[in-house]
Amino acid sequence: MQIKIAKDYAEMSRLAADMVSRLVESKPNAVLGLATGSTPLGLYEELVKRHRAGLDFSQVTTFNLDEYYGLDGDHPASYNYYMWEQLFSKINIAKERVNIPNGAAADPEEECRRYEARIAAAGGIDLQILGIGHNAHIGFNEPGTPFGTTTSLVKLAPATIKANARFFEREEDVPREAISMGIKSIMQSRSIVLLANGEGKADAVAAAIQGPVTEEVPASVLQLHPDCTFILDEAAARKLTS
Ligand code: F6R
């Protein structure tokens, strides 16, 4: 596991954008795994800048980690909406190469199987971007999720519902379920970059990097990945002991 400590959020975002740019330049048809939430907003802004300076996404395929279950893709709080708003509408990605779980699928189990099959058909994910929850979740894999899970319909932890209420009018509006790539799906990515900023993530980051590998701390599984980089700002790195 590699750990890079950036002086602030802007530098964290630039370092992550460097890794994505290097991959896309060396492999124009790269397969990227993407996250939503507040953390990668700076990364997406950087990628848009780099696209305007010539970075070509026309052959790139993307897979998002997760989507709320029960929200249409055009709902402003859906992750589909977020991705088009923050990134896809501002770069030259081909619509048919964008993959996000369908939160409005009538048969969610079938949607999960279909999603895993599409990842496999694309040849697997080259670089997976992750954020981390305050409870160390990755994707929507909450504490206690078996490491062997693939894409599935999951229940959101009460803490996650609270944390994500900021994107909705009322906490009651936050969906209670989501379709999420599983821990096993994430671990199959050839490389992984986890981003974390702010003091609020410091405990989760320390537990993930320096605590025991346990299903109670989903991000701790990343200690077992052969090519995983944590890019942290100083505040998120504060609880690491040297
Ligand atoms: C988002 C996702 C989540 C977030 C995590 C952190 O697609 O899978 O695991 O990365 O909840 O969210 P933020 O960045 O909003 O603190």
mmCIF file with all atom_site columns, C-alpha atoms in Angstrom, residues 37-215:
data_model
loop_
_atom_site.group_PDB
_atom_site.id
_atom_site.type_symbol
_atom_site.label_atom_id
_atom_site.label_alt_id
_atom_site.label_comp_id
_atom_site.label_asym_id
_atom_site.label_entity_id
_atom_site.label_seq_id
_atom_site.pdbx_PDB_ins_code
_atom_site.Cartn_x
_atom_site.Cartn_y
_atom_site.Cartn_z
_atom_site.occupancy
_atom_site.B_iso_or_equiv
_atom_site.pdbx_formal_charge
_atom_site.auth_seq_id
_atom_site.auth_comp_id
_atom_site.auth_asym_id
_atom_site.auth_atom_id
_atom_site.pdbx_PDB_model_num
ATOM 1   C CA . GLY A 1 37  ? -19.663 12.139  -3.092  1.00 0.00 ? 37  GLY A CA 1
ATOM 2   C CA . SER A 1 38  ? -17.772 15.284  -2.097  1.00 0.00 ? 38  SER A CA 1
ATOM 3   C CA . THR A 1 39  ? -14.262 13.847  -2.144  1.00 0.00 ? 39  THR A CA 1
ATOM 4   C CA . PRO A 1 40  ? -13.679 13.392  -5.902  1.00 0.00 ? 40  PRO A CA 1
ATOM 5   C CA . LEU A 1 41  ? -15.222 16.733  -6.966  1.00 0.00 ? 41  LEU A CA 1
ATOM 6   C CA . GLY A 1 42  ? -11.759 18.352  -7.176  1.00 0.00 ? 42  GLY A CA 1
ATOM 7   C CA . LEU A 1 43  ? -10.420 15.400  -9.156  1.00 0.00 ? 43  LEU A CA 1
ATOM 8   C CA . TYR A 1 44  ? -13.247 15.713  -11.676 1.00 0.00 ? 44  TYR A CA 1
ATOM 9   C CA . GLU A 1 45  ? -12.655 19.448  -11.973 1.00 0.00 ? 45  GLU A CA 1
ATOM 10  C CA . GLU A 1 46  ? -8.964  18.730  -12.695 1.00 0.00 ? 46  GLU A CA 1
ATOM 11  C CA . LEU A 1 47  ? -9.857  16.107  -15.289 1.00 0.00 ? 47  LEU A CA 1
ATOM 12  C CA . VAL A 1 48  ? -12.134 18.586  -17.058 1.00 0.00 ? 48  VAL A CA 1
ATOM 13  C CA . LYS A 1 49  ? -9.233  21.086  -17.156 1.00 0.00 ? 49  LYS A CA 1
ATOM 14  C CA . ARG A 1 50  ? -6.915  18.447  -18.542 1.00 0.00 ? 50  ARG A CA 1
ATOM 15  C CA . HIS A 1 51  ? -9.476  17.435  -21.139 1.00 0.00 ? 51  HIS A CA 1
ATOM 16  C CA . ARG A 1 52  ? -9.654  21.082  -22.250 1.00 0.00 ? 52  ARG A CA 1
ATOM 17  C CA . ALA A 1 53  ? -5.862  20.943  -22.543 1.00 0.00 ? 53  ALA A CA 1
ATOM 18  C CA . GLY A 1 54  ? -6.084  17.855  -24.778 1.00 0.00 ? 54  GLY A CA 1
ATOM 19  C CA . LEU A 1 55  ? -6.660  14.727  -22.634 1.00 0.00 ? 55  LEU A CA 1
ATOM 20  C CA . ASP A 1 56  ? -8.790  12.407  -24.762 1.00 0.00 ? 56  ASP A CA 1
ATOM 21  C CA . PHE A 1 57  ? -11.522 10.303  -23.135 1.00 0.00 ? 57  PHE A CA 1
ATOM 22  C CA . SER A 1 58  ? -13.151 9.125   -26.370 1.00 0.00 ? 58  SER A CA 1
ATOM 23  C CA . GLN A 1 59  ? -12.041 5.488   -25.924 1.00 0.00 ? 59  GLN A CA 1
ATOM 24  C CA . VAL A 1 60  ? -12.334 5.353   -22.121 1.00 0.00 ? 60  VAL A CA 1
ATOM 25  C CA . THR A 1 61  ? -14.932 3.141   -20.405 1.00 0.00 ? 61  THR A CA 1
ATOM 26  C CA . THR A 1 62  ? -16.205 3.946   -16.909 1.00 0.00 ? 62  THR A CA 1
ATOM 27  C CA . PHE A 1 63  ? -17.985 2.006   -14.193 1.00 0.00 ? 63  PHE A CA 1
ATOM 28  C CA . ASN A 1 64  ? -19.414 3.819   -11.213 1.00 0.00 ? 64  ASN A CA 1
ATOM 29  C CA . LEU A 1 65  ? -19.261 2.165   -7.841  1.00 0.00 ? 65  LEU A CA 1
ATOM 30  C CA . ASP A 1 66  ? -22.837 2.622   -6.839  1.00 0.00 ? 66  ASP A CA 1
ATOM 31  C CA . GLU A 1 67  ? -26.268 4.167   -7.240  1.00 0.00 ? 67  GLU A CA 1
ATOM 32  C CA . TYR A 1 68  ? -29.169 4.694   -4.871  1.00 0.00 ? 68  TYR A CA 1
ATOM 33  C CA . TYR A 1 69  ? -31.888 2.132   -5.361  1.00 0.00 ? 69  TYR A CA 1
ATOM 34  C CA . GLY A 1 70  ? -35.281 3.657   -6.006  1.00 0.00 ? 70  GLY A CA 1
ATOM 35  C CA . LEU A 1 71  ? -34.050 6.846   -7.693  1.00 0.00 ? 71  LEU A CA 1
ATOM 36  C CA . ASP A 1 72  ? -34.357 7.485   -11.409 1.00 0.00 ? 72  ASP A CA 1
ATOM 37  C CA . GLY A 1 73  ? -31.147 8.478   -13.149 1.00 0.00 ? 73  GLY A CA 1
ATOM 38  C CA . ASP A 1 74  ? -32.540 11.957  -13.764 1.00 0.00 ? 74  ASP A CA 1
ATOM 39  C CA . HIS A 1 75  ? -33.201 12.604  -10.056 1.00 0.00 ? 75  HIS A CA 1
ATOM 40  C CA . PRO A 1 76  ? -30.833 15.432  -9.004  1.00 0.00 ? 76  PRO A CA 1
ATOM 41  C CA . ALA A 1 77  ? -29.535 13.388  -6.051  1.00 0.00 ? 77  ALA A CA 1
ATOM 42  C CA . SER A 1 78  ? -28.857 10.294  -8.167  1.00 0.00 ? 78  SER A CA 1
ATOM 43  C CA . TYR A 1 79  ? -25.264 9.387   -8.868  1.00 0.00 ? 79  TYR A CA 1
ATOM 44  C CA . ASN A 1 80  ? -26.064 9.245   -12.572 1.00 0.00 ? 80  ASN A CA 1
ATOM 45  C CA . TYR A 1 81  ? -27.088 12.911  -12.441 1.00 0.00 ? 81  TYR A CA 1
ATOM 46  C CA . TYR A 1 82  ? -23.992 13.799  -10.398 1.00 0.00 ? 82  TYR A CA 1
ATOM 47  C CA . MET A 1 83  ? -21.612 12.131  -12.852 1.00 0.00 ? 83  MET A CA 1
ATOM 48  C CA . TRP A 1 84  ? -23.073 13.852  -15.909 1.00 0.00 ? 84  TRP A CA 1
ATOM 49  C CA . GLU A 1 85  ? -23.169 17.161  -14.089 1.00 0.00 ? 85  GLU A CA 1
ATOM 50  C CA . GLN A 1 86  ? -19.628 16.999  -12.666 1.00 0.00 ? 86  GLN A CA 1
ATOM 51  C CA . LEU A 1 87  ? -17.696 15.151  -15.342 1.00 0.00 ? 87  LEU A CA 1
ATOM 52  C CA . PHE A 1 88  ? -19.252 13.364  -18.279 1.00 0.00 ? 88  PHE A CA 1
ATOM 53  C CA . SER A 1 89  ? -21.009 16.331  -19.883 1.00 0.00 ? 89  SER A CA 1
ATOM 54  C CA . LYS A 1 90  ? -17.697 18.239  -19.791 1.00 0.00 ? 90  LYS A CA 1
ATOM 55  C CA . ILE A 1 91  ? -15.394 15.658  -21.400 1.00 0.00 ? 91  ILE A CA 1
ATOM 56  C CA . ASN A 1 92  ? -15.549 13.715  -24.662 1.00 0.00 ? 92  ASN A CA 1
ATOM 57  C CA . ILE A 1 93  ? -16.614 10.383  -23.190 1.00 0.00 ? 93  ILE A CA 1
ATOM 58  C CA . ALA A 1 94  ? -18.866 8.177   -25.339 1.00 0.00 ? 94  ALA A CA 1
ATOM 59  C CA . LYS A 1 95  ? -22.276 7.734   -23.683 1.00 0.00 ? 95  LYS A CA 1
ATOM 60  C CA . GLU A 1 96  ? -22.300 4.012   -24.479 1.00 0.00 ? 96  GLU A CA 1
ATOM 61  C CA . ARG A 1 97  ? -19.040 3.523   -22.542 1.00 0.00 ? 97  ARG A CA 1
ATOM 62  C CA . VAL A 1 98  ? -20.498 5.004   -19.343 1.00 0.00 ? 98  VAL A CA 1
ATOM 63  C CA . ASN A 1 99  ? -21.796 2.426   -16.876 1.00 0.00 ? 99  ASN A CA 1
ATOM 64  C CA . ILE A 1 100 ? -23.699 3.264   -13.700 1.00 0.00 ? 100 ILE A CA 1
ATOM 65  C CA . PRO A 1 101 ? -25.965 0.784   -11.893 1.00 0.00 ? 101 PRO A CA 1
ATOM 66  C CA . ASN A 1 102 ? -29.600 1.408   -12.786 1.00 0.00 ? 102 ASN A CA 1
ATOM 67  C CA . GLY A 1 103 ? -31.276 2.510   -9.556  1.00 0.00 ? 103 GLY A CA 1
ATOM 68  C CA . ALA A 1 104 ? -34.678 2.206   -11.185 1.00 0.00 ? 104 ALA A CA 1
ATOM 69  C CA . ALA A 1 105 ? -34.239 -1.430  -12.291 1.00 0.00 ? 105 ALA A CA 1
ATOM 70  C CA . ALA A 1 106 ? -37.390 -3.484  -11.679 1.00 0.00 ? 106 ALA A CA 1
ATOM 71  C CA . ASP A 1 107 ? -35.258 -6.533  -10.873 1.00 0.00 ? 107 ASP A CA 1
ATOM 72  C CA . PRO A 1 108 ? -32.256 -5.339  -8.849  1.00 0.00 ? 108 PRO A CA 1
ATOM 73  C CA . GLU A 1 109 ? -30.711 -8.817  -8.588  1.00 0.00 ? 109 GLU A CA 1
ATOM 74  C CA . GLU A 1 110 ? -30.691 -9.087  -12.359 1.00 0.00 ? 110 GLU A CA 1
ATOM 75  C CA . GLU A 1 111 ? -29.217 -5.570  -12.591 1.00 0.00 ? 111 GLU A CA 1
ATOM 76  C CA . CYS A 1 112 ? -26.373 -6.625  -10.252 1.00 0.00 ? 112 CYS A CA 1
ATOM 77  C CA . ARG A 1 113 ? -25.587 -9.685  -12.362 1.00 0.00 ? 113 ARG A CA 1
ATOM 78  C CA . ARG A 1 114 ? -25.726 -7.602  -15.531 1.00 0.00 ? 114 ARG A CA 1
ATOM 79  C CA . TYR A 1 115 ? -23.345 -5.028  -14.009 1.00 0.00 ? 115 TYR A CA 1
ATOM 80  C CA . GLU A 1 116 ? -20.746 -7.629  -13.019 1.00 0.00 ? 116 GLU A CA 1
ATOM 81  C CA . ALA A 1 117 ? -20.997 -9.160  -16.493 1.00 0.00 ? 117 ALA A CA 1
ATOM 82  C CA . ARG A 1 118 ? -20.390 -5.767  -18.111 1.00 0.00 ? 118 ARG A CA 1
ATOM 83  C CA . ILE A 1 119 ? -17.287 -5.172  -15.990 1.00 0.00 ? 119 ILE A CA 1
ATOM 84  C CA . ALA A 1 120 ? -15.971 -8.592  -17.024 1.00 0.00 ? 120 ALA A CA 1
ATOM 85  C CA . ALA A 1 121 ? -16.826 -7.968  -20.698 1.00 0.00 ? 121 ALA A CA 1
ATOM 86  C CA . ALA A 1 122 ? -14.880 -4.686  -20.578 1.00 0.00 ? 122 ALA A CA 1
ATOM 87  C CA . GLY A 1 123 ? -11.827 -6.661  -19.423 1.00 0.00 ? 123 GLY A CA 1
ATOM 88  C CA . GLY A 1 124 ? -11.986 -5.546  -15.776 1.00 0.00 ? 124 GLY A CA 1
ATOM 89  C CA . ILE A 1 125 ? -11.193 -2.184  -14.211 1.00 0.00 ? 125 ILE A CA 1
ATOM 90  C CA . ASP A 1 126 ? -7.709  -0.700  -14.683 1.00 0.00 ? 126 ASP A CA 1
ATOM 91  C CA . LEU A 1 127 ? -7.965  2.006   -12.032 1.00 0.00 ? 127 LEU A CA 1
ATOM 92  C CA . GLN A 1 128 ? -10.646 2.272   -9.376  1.00 0.00 ? 128 GLN A CA 1
ATOM 93  C CA . ILE A 1 129 ? -11.141 5.601   -7.591  1.00 0.00 ? 129 ILE A CA 1
ATOM 94  C CA . LEU A 1 130 ? -12.561 5.302   -4.065  1.00 0.00 ? 130 LEU A CA 1
ATOM 95  C CA . GLY A 1 131 ? -13.656 7.637   -1.308  1.00 0.00 ? 131 GLY A CA 1
ATOM 96  C CA . ILE A 1 132 ? -14.111 6.387   2.247   1.00 0.00 ? 132 ILE A CA 1
ATOM 97  C CA . GLY A 1 133 ? -17.054 6.736   4.627   1.00 0.00 ? 133 GLY A CA 1
ATOM 98  C CA . HIS A 1 134 ? -16.669 7.881   8.227   1.00 0.00 ? 134 HIS A CA 1
ATOM 99  C CA . ASN A 1 135 ? -17.357 4.257   9.111   1.00 0.00 ? 135 ASN A CA 1
ATOM 100 C CA . ALA A 1 136 ? -14.679 3.156   6.581   1.00 0.00 ? 136 ALA A CA 1
ATOM 101 C CA . HIS A 1 137 ? -17.196 1.947   4.010   1.00 0.00 ? 137 HIS A CA 1
ATOM 102 C CA . ILE A 1 138 ? -16.046 1.727   0.403   1.00 0.00 ? 138 ILE A CA 1
ATOM 103 C CA . GLY A 1 139 ? -18.705 1.939   -2.275  1.00 0.00 ? 139 GLY A CA 1
ATOM 104 C CA . PHE A 1 140 ? -21.785 1.330   -0.167  1.00 0.00 ? 140 PHE A CA 1
ATOM 105 C CA . ASN A 1 141 ? -20.230 -1.707  1.486   1.00 0.00 ? 141 ASN A CA 1
ATOM 106 C CA . GLU A 1 142 ? -20.982 -0.989  5.112   1.00 0.00 ? 142 GLU A CA 1
ATOM 107 C CA . PRO A 1 143 ? -19.155 -2.520  8.120   1.00 0.00 ? 143 PRO A CA 1
ATOM 108 C CA . GLY A 1 144 ? -19.882 -6.240  8.344   1.00 0.00 ? 144 GLY A CA 1
ATOM 109 C CA . THR A 1 145 ? -20.117 -6.775  4.572   1.00 0.00 ? 145 THR A CA 1
ATOM 110 C CA . PRO A 1 146 ? -18.347 -10.040 3.668   1.00 0.00 ? 146 PRO A CA 1
ATOM 111 C CA . PHE A 1 147 ? -15.170 -9.451  1.640   1.00 0.00 ? 147 PHE A CA 1
ATOM 112 C CA . GLY A 1 148 ? -16.425 -11.968 -0.932  1.00 0.00 ? 148 GLY A CA 1
ATOM 113 C CA . THR A 1 149 ? -19.426 -9.927  -2.108  1.00 0.00 ? 149 THR A CA 1
ATOM 114 C CA . THR A 1 150 ? -19.856 -8.866  -5.717  1.00 0.00 ? 150 THR A CA 1
ATOM 115 C CA . THR A 1 151 ? -22.294 -6.195  -6.972  1.00 0.00 ? 151 THR A CA 1
ATOM 116 C CA . SER A 1 152 ? -25.434 -6.368  -4.866  1.00 0.00 ? 152 SER A CA 1
ATOM 117 C CA . LEU A 1 153 ? -28.436 -4.563  -3.459  1.00 0.00 ? 153 LEU A CA 1
ATOM 118 C CA . VAL A 1 154 ? -27.294 -3.265  -0.062  1.00 0.00 ? 154 VAL A CA 1
ATOM 119 C CA . LYS A 1 155 ? -28.869 -1.496  2.893   1.00 0.00 ? 155 LYS A CA 1
ATOM 120 C CA . LEU A 1 156 ? -27.351 1.841   3.883   1.00 0.00 ? 156 LEU A CA 1
ATOM 121 C CA . ALA A 1 157 ? -26.144 2.177   7.482   1.00 0.00 ? 157 ALA A CA 1
ATOM 122 C CA . PRO A 1 158 ? -27.995 4.809   9.574   1.00 0.00 ? 158 PRO A CA 1
ATOM 123 C CA . ALA A 1 159 ? -24.719 6.801   9.755   1.00 0.00 ? 159 ALA A CA 1
ATOM 124 C CA . THR A 1 160 ? -24.462 6.828   5.948   1.00 0.00 ? 160 THR A CA 1
ATOM 125 C CA . ILE A 1 161 ? -28.082 7.984   5.586   1.00 0.00 ? 161 ILE A CA 1
ATOM 126 C CA . LYS A 1 162 ? -27.287 10.843  7.985   1.00 0.00 ? 162 LYS A CA 1
ATOM 127 C CA . ALA A 1 163 ? -24.038 11.748  6.224   1.00 0.00 ? 163 ALA A CA 1
ATOM 128 C CA . ASN A 1 164 ? -25.700 11.788  2.791   1.00 0.00 ? 164 ASN A CA 1
ATOM 129 C CA . ALA A 1 165 ? -28.800 13.706  3.897   1.00 0.00 ? 165 ALA A CA 1
ATOM 130 C CA . ARG A 1 166 ? -26.968 16.881  2.804   1.00 0.00 ? 166 ARG A CA 1
ATOM 131 C CA . PHE A 1 167 ? -27.700 15.991  -0.805  1.00 0.00 ? 167 PHE A CA 1
ATOM 132 C CA . PHE A 1 168 ? -31.467 15.718  -0.198  1.00 0.00 ? 168 PHE A CA 1
ATOM 133 C CA . GLU A 1 169 ? -34.139 18.099  1.021   1.00 0.00 ? 169 GLU A CA 1
ATOM 134 C CA . ARG A 1 170 ? -34.906 15.947  4.065   1.00 0.00 ? 170 ARG A CA 1
ATOM 135 C CA . GLU A 1 171 ? -33.197 12.984  5.713   1.00 0.00 ? 171 GLU A CA 1
ATOM 136 C CA . GLU A 1 172 ? -36.386 10.931  5.096   1.00 0.00 ? 172 GLU A CA 1
ATOM 137 C CA . ASP A 1 173 ? -35.802 11.363  1.361   1.00 0.00 ? 173 ASP A CA 1
ATOM 138 C CA . VAL A 1 174 ? -32.478 9.485   1.389   1.00 0.00 ? 174 VAL A CA 1
ATOM 139 C CA . PRO A 1 175 ? -33.054 6.040   -0.152  1.00 0.00 ? 175 PRO A CA 1
ATOM 140 C CA . ARG A 1 176 ? -32.454 3.197   2.302   1.00 0.00 ? 176 ARG A CA 1
ATOM 141 C CA . GLU A 1 177 ? -30.904 0.916   -0.295  1.00 0.00 ? 177 GLU A CA 1
ATOM 142 C CA . ALA A 1 178 ? -28.351 1.111   -3.067  1.00 0.00 ? 178 ALA A CA 1
ATOM 143 C CA . ILE A 1 179 ? -26.824 -1.051  -5.747  1.00 0.00 ? 179 ILE A CA 1
ATOM 144 C CA . SER A 1 180 ? -23.113 -1.213  -5.018  1.00 0.00 ? 180 SER A CA 1
ATOM 145 C CA . MET A 1 181 ? -20.131 -2.951  -6.478  1.00 0.00 ? 181 MET A CA 1
ATOM 146 C CA . GLY A 1 182 ? -19.001 -5.436  -3.831  1.00 0.00 ? 182 GLY A CA 1
ATOM 147 C CA . ILE A 1 183 ? -15.708 -5.640  -1.998  1.00 0.00 ? 183 ILE A CA 1
ATOM 148 C CA . LYS A 1 184 ? -14.636 -8.502  -4.254  1.00 0.00 ? 184 LYS A CA 1
ATOM 149 C CA . SER A 1 185 ? -15.523 -6.488  -7.379  1.00 0.00 ? 185 SER A CA 1
ATOM 150 C CA . ILE A 1 186 ? -13.453 -3.560  -6.086  1.00 0.00 ? 186 ILE A CA 1
ATOM 151 C CA . MET A 1 187 ? -10.499 -5.797  -5.162  1.00 0.00 ? 187 MET A CA 1
ATOM 152 C CA . GLN A 1 188 ? -10.437 -7.235  -8.694  1.00 0.00 ? 188 GLN A CA 1
ATOM 153 C CA . SER A 1 189 ? -9.453  -3.812  -10.090 1.00 0.00 ? 189 SER A CA 1
ATOM 154 C CA . ARG A 1 190 ? -5.860  -3.817  -11.304 1.00 0.00 ? 190 ARG A CA 1
ATOM 155 C CA . SER A 1 191 ? -5.078  -0.667  -9.315  1.00 0.00 ? 191 SER A CA 1
ATOM 156 C CA . ILE A 1 192 ? -6.928  1.353   -6.707  1.00 0.00 ? 192 ILE A CA 1
ATOM 157 C CA . VAL A 1 193 ? -6.634  4.954   -5.545  1.00 0.00 ? 193 VAL A CA 1
ATOM 158 C CA . LEU A 1 194 ? -8.470  5.935   -2.362  1.00 0.00 ? 194 LEU A CA 1
ATOM 159 C CA . LEU A 1 195 ? -8.899  9.649   -1.704  1.00 0.00 ? 195 LEU A CA 1
ATOM 160 C CA . ALA A 1 196 ? -9.665  11.153  1.703   1.00 0.00 ? 196 ALA A CA 1
ATOM 161 C CA . ASN A 1 197 ? -9.603  14.689  2.959   1.00 0.00 ? 197 ASN A CA 1
ATOM 162 C CA . GLY A 1 198 ? -10.559 16.437  6.154   1.00 0.00 ? 198 GLY A CA 1
ATOM 163 C CA . GLU A 1 199 ? -10.252 15.614  9.818   1.00 0.00 ? 199 GLU A CA 1
ATOM 164 C CA . GLY A 1 200 ? -13.571 13.767  9.820   1.00 0.00 ? 200 GLY A CA 1
ATOM 165 C CA . LYS A 1 201 ? -11.957 10.941  7.831   1.00 0.00 ? 201 LYS A CA 1
ATOM 166 C CA . ALA A 1 202 ? -8.818  10.622  9.978   1.00 0.00 ? 202 ALA A CA 1
ATOM 167 C CA . ASP A 1 203 ? -10.087 7.760   12.198  1.00 0.00 ? 203 ASP A CA 1
ATOM 168 C CA . ALA A 1 204 ? -11.422 5.756   9.249   1.00 0.00 ? 204 ALA A CA 1
ATOM 169 C CA . VAL A 1 205 ? -8.153  6.251   7.347   1.00 0.00 ? 205 VAL A CA 1
ATOM 170 C CA . ALA A 1 206 ? -6.005  5.168   10.305  1.00 0.00 ? 206 ALA A CA 1
ATOM 171 C CA . ALA A 1 207 ? -8.164  2.090   10.897  1.00 0.00 ? 207 ALA A CA 1
ATOM 172 C CA . ALA A 1 208 ? -8.026  1.194   7.202   1.00 0.00 ? 208 ALA A CA 1
ATOM 173 C CA . ILE A 1 209 ? -4.252  1.531   6.902   1.00 0.00 ? 209 ILE A CA 1
ATOM 174 C CA . GLN A 1 210 ? -2.936  0.575   10.327  1.00 0.00 ? 210 GLN A CA 1
ATOM 175 C CA . GLY A 1 211 ? -5.723  -1.447  11.947  1.00 0.00 ? 211 GLY A CA 1
ATOM 176 C CA . PRO A 1 212 ? -6.397  -5.161  11.548  1.00 0.00 ? 212 PRO A CA 1
ATOM 177 C CA . VAL A 1 213 ? -7.894  -6.375  8.275   1.00 0.00 ? 213 VAL A CA 1
ATOM 178 C CA . THR A 1 214 ? -11.491 -6.994  9.267   1.00 0.00 ? 214 THR A CA 1
ATOM 179 C CA . GLU A 1 215 ? -14.938 -6.917  7.700   1.00 0.00 ? 215 GLU A CA 1
#
